[in-house]
PDB file of C-alpha atoms in Angstrom:
ATOM      1  CA  MET A  23       1.338  29.448 -24.756  1.00  0.00           C
ATOM      2  CA  GLU A  24       1.581  29.133 -20.951  1.00  0.00           C
ATOM      3  CA  GLN A  25       5.117  30.478 -21.023  1.00  0.00           C
ATOM      4  CA  THR A  26       4.060  33.739 -22.677  1.00  0.00           C
ATOM      5  CA  GLU A  27       0.453  34.214 -21.502  1.00  0.00           C
ATOM      6  CA  LEU A  28       0.970  33.277 -17.810  1.00  0.00           C
ATOM      7  CA  LEU A  29      -2.492  31.711 -17.615  1.00  0.00           C
ATOM      8  CA  THR A  30      -1.719  29.573 -14.579  1.00  0.00           C
ATOM      9  CA  ARG A  31      -0.323  32.546 -12.696  1.00  0.00           C
ATOM     10  CA  GLN A  32      -3.439  34.575 -13.463  1.00  0.00           C
ATOM     11  CA  LEU A  33      -5.634  31.745 -12.178  1.00  0.00           C
ATOM     12  CA  LEU A  34      -3.509  31.396  -9.046  1.00  0.00           C
ATOM     13  CA  GLU A  35      -3.965  35.102  -8.375  1.00  0.00           C
ATOM     14  CA  VAL A  36      -7.761  34.653  -8.543  1.00  0.00           C
ATOM     15  CA  ILE A  37      -7.496  31.651  -6.210  1.00  0.00           C
ATOM     16  CA  LEU A  38      -5.409  33.764  -3.817  1.00  0.00           C
ATOM     17  CA  HIS A  39      -7.904  36.626  -3.946  1.00  0.00           C
ATOM     18  CA  TYR A  40     -10.741  34.306  -2.883  1.00  0.00           C
ATOM     19  CA  ARG A  41      -8.496  32.481  -0.380  1.00  0.00           C
ATOM     20  CA  PHE A  42      -9.065  29.015  -1.818  1.00  0.00           C
ATOM     21  CA  PRO A  43      -6.572  26.186  -1.263  1.00  0.00           C
ATOM     22  CA  VAL A  44      -5.021  24.688  -4.399  1.00  0.00           C
ATOM     23  CA  HIS A  45      -3.446  21.451  -5.639  1.00  0.00           C
ATOM     24  CA  ILE A  46      -1.561  21.583  -8.942  1.00  0.00           C
ATOM     25  CA  ILE A  47      -0.629  18.399 -10.798  1.00  0.00           C
ATOM     26  CA  THR A  48       1.886  19.096 -13.558  1.00  0.00           C
ATOM     27  CA  LYS A  49       4.675  17.771 -15.730  1.00  0.00           C
ATOM     28  CA  SER A  50       6.058  21.244 -16.336  1.00  0.00           C
ATOM     29  CA  ASN A  51       8.877  23.057 -14.598  1.00  0.00           C
ATOM     30  CA  LEU A  52       7.077  26.351 -15.348  1.00  0.00           C
ATOM     31  CA  VAL A  53       5.290  25.994 -11.999  1.00  0.00           C
ATOM     32  CA  THR A  54       8.496  27.089 -10.276  1.00  0.00           C
ATOM     33  CA  ARG A  55       7.880  30.548 -11.730  1.00  0.00           C
ATOM     34  CA  ASP A  56       4.740  30.812  -9.569  1.00  0.00           C
ATOM     35  CA  PHE A  57       6.168  29.683  -6.227  1.00  0.00           C
ATOM     36  CA  ASP A  58       5.777  33.192  -4.807  1.00  0.00           C
ATOM     37  CA  VAL A  59       1.998  33.118  -5.387  1.00  0.00           C
ATOM     38  CA  LEU A  60       1.752  29.523  -4.165  1.00  0.00           C
ATOM     39  CA  LYS A  61       3.510  30.490  -0.917  1.00  0.00           C
ATOM     40  CA  ARG A  62       0.993  33.304  -0.399  1.00  0.00           C
ATOM     41  CA  ILE A  63      -1.893  30.892  -1.064  1.00  0.00           C
ATOM     42  CA  ASP A  64      -0.397  28.488   1.473  1.00  0.00           C
ATOM     43  CA  ALA A  65      -0.286  31.282   4.057  1.00  0.00           C
ATOM     44  CA  GLU A  66      -3.647  32.931   3.328  1.00  0.00           C
ATOM     45  CA  ALA A  67      -6.080  30.282   2.045  1.00  0.00           C
ATOM     46  CA  ILE A  68      -8.883  29.005   4.214  1.00  0.00           C
ATOM     47  CA  LEU A  69      -9.269  25.238   4.473  1.00  0.00           C
ATOM     48  CA  PRO A  70     -12.710  23.705   4.916  1.00  0.00           C
ATOM     49  CA  GLU A  71     -13.284  22.888   8.567  1.00  0.00           C
ATOM     50  CA  ASP A  72     -13.167  19.112   8.013  1.00  0.00           C
ATOM     51  CA  LEU A  73      -9.663  19.380   6.470  1.00  0.00           C
ATOM     52  CA  GLN A  74      -8.078  21.783   8.945  1.00  0.00           C
ATOM     53  CA  SER A  75      -6.821  19.030  11.250  1.00  0.00           C
ATOM     54  CA  LYS A  76      -5.803  16.741   8.359  1.00  0.00           C
ATOM     55  CA  LEU A  77      -3.722  19.020   6.134  1.00  0.00           C
ATOM     56  CA  GLY A  78      -0.692  21.022   7.114  1.00  0.00           C
ATOM     57  CA  HIS A  79      -0.654  23.098   3.940  1.00  0.00           C
ATOM     58  CA  LYS A  80      -3.100  24.858   1.677  1.00  0.00           C
ATOM     59  CA  ALA A  81      -1.051  24.816  -1.534  1.00  0.00           C
ATOM     60  CA  PHE A  82       0.267  21.588  -3.022  1.00  0.00           C
ATOM     61  CA  VAL A  83       2.268  20.869  -6.176  1.00  0.00           C
ATOM     62  CA  THR A  84       2.555  17.319  -7.472  1.00  0.00           C
ATOM     63  CA  PHE A  85       4.884  16.484 -10.331  1.00  0.00           C
ATOM     64  CA  SER A  86       3.838  13.707 -12.681  1.00  0.00           C
ATOM     65  CA  PHE A  87       6.471  11.545 -14.354  1.00  0.00           C
ATOM     66  CA  SER A  88       5.518   8.669 -16.633  1.00  0.00           C
ATOM     67  CA  THR A  89       9.092   7.420 -17.025  1.00  0.00           C
ATOM     68  CA  ILE A  90      12.643   8.194 -15.961  1.00  0.00           C
ATOM     69  CA  ASP A  91      14.038   7.215 -19.365  1.00  0.00           C
ATOM     70  CA  ASP A  92      14.818  10.327 -21.443  1.00  0.00           C
ATOM     71  CA  CYS A  93      14.299   8.534 -24.781  1.00  0.00           C
ATOM     72  CA  VAL A  94      10.894   7.165 -23.807  1.00  0.00           C
ATOM     73  CA  ALA A  95       9.847  10.498 -22.299  1.00  0.00           C
ATOM     74  CA  HIS A  96      10.762  12.331 -25.509  1.00  0.00           C
ATOM     75  CA  ILE A  97       8.549   9.968 -27.528  1.00  0.00           C
ATOM     76  CA  PHE A  98       5.489  10.031 -25.261  1.00  0.00           C
ATOM     77  CA  GLU A  99       5.795  13.550 -23.823  1.00  0.00           C
ATOM     78  CA  PRO A 100       7.724  15.647 -26.341  1.00  0.00           C
ATOM     79  CA  GLY A 101       6.790  18.968 -24.715  1.00  0.00           C
ATOM     80  CA  ALA A 102       7.555  17.985 -21.123  1.00  0.00           C
ATOM     81  CA  PRO A 103      10.889  18.656 -19.443  1.00  0.00           C
ATOM     82  CA  SER A 104      13.383  15.805 -19.225  1.00  0.00           C
ATOM     83  CA  PRO A 105      12.813  13.446 -16.279  1.00  0.00           C
ATOM     84  CA  HIS A 106      16.357  14.397 -15.286  1.00  0.00           C
ATOM     85  CA  TYR A 107      15.627  18.137 -15.153  1.00  0.00           C
ATOM     86  CA  ASP A 108      17.387  19.827 -12.236  1.00  0.00           C
ATOM     87  CA  TRP A 109      14.397  20.920 -10.076  1.00  0.00           C
ATOM     88  CA  LYS A 110      16.626  22.863  -7.686  1.00  0.00           C
ATOM     89  CA  HIS A 111      16.434  26.036  -9.817  1.00  0.00           C
TER      90      HIS A 111
END
């Protein structure tokens, strides 16, 4: 559904419009599709005053991996990309 409906991208565009910072935690490589919006959020978002001296960025992406074994990953996370996916795309 995410691949065709672009729900995350639409939400990121709302976040950008209101200049909020964002932290995405994901298992999916689809987030790479939205790097252009994430870069704009990082440049334009407004951090709360108490975080301005603590954070160097306003957009964060964290990838979650439960295992590096492809067989185990396929059993427990059948829809997630392989732990050995080439993230350099």
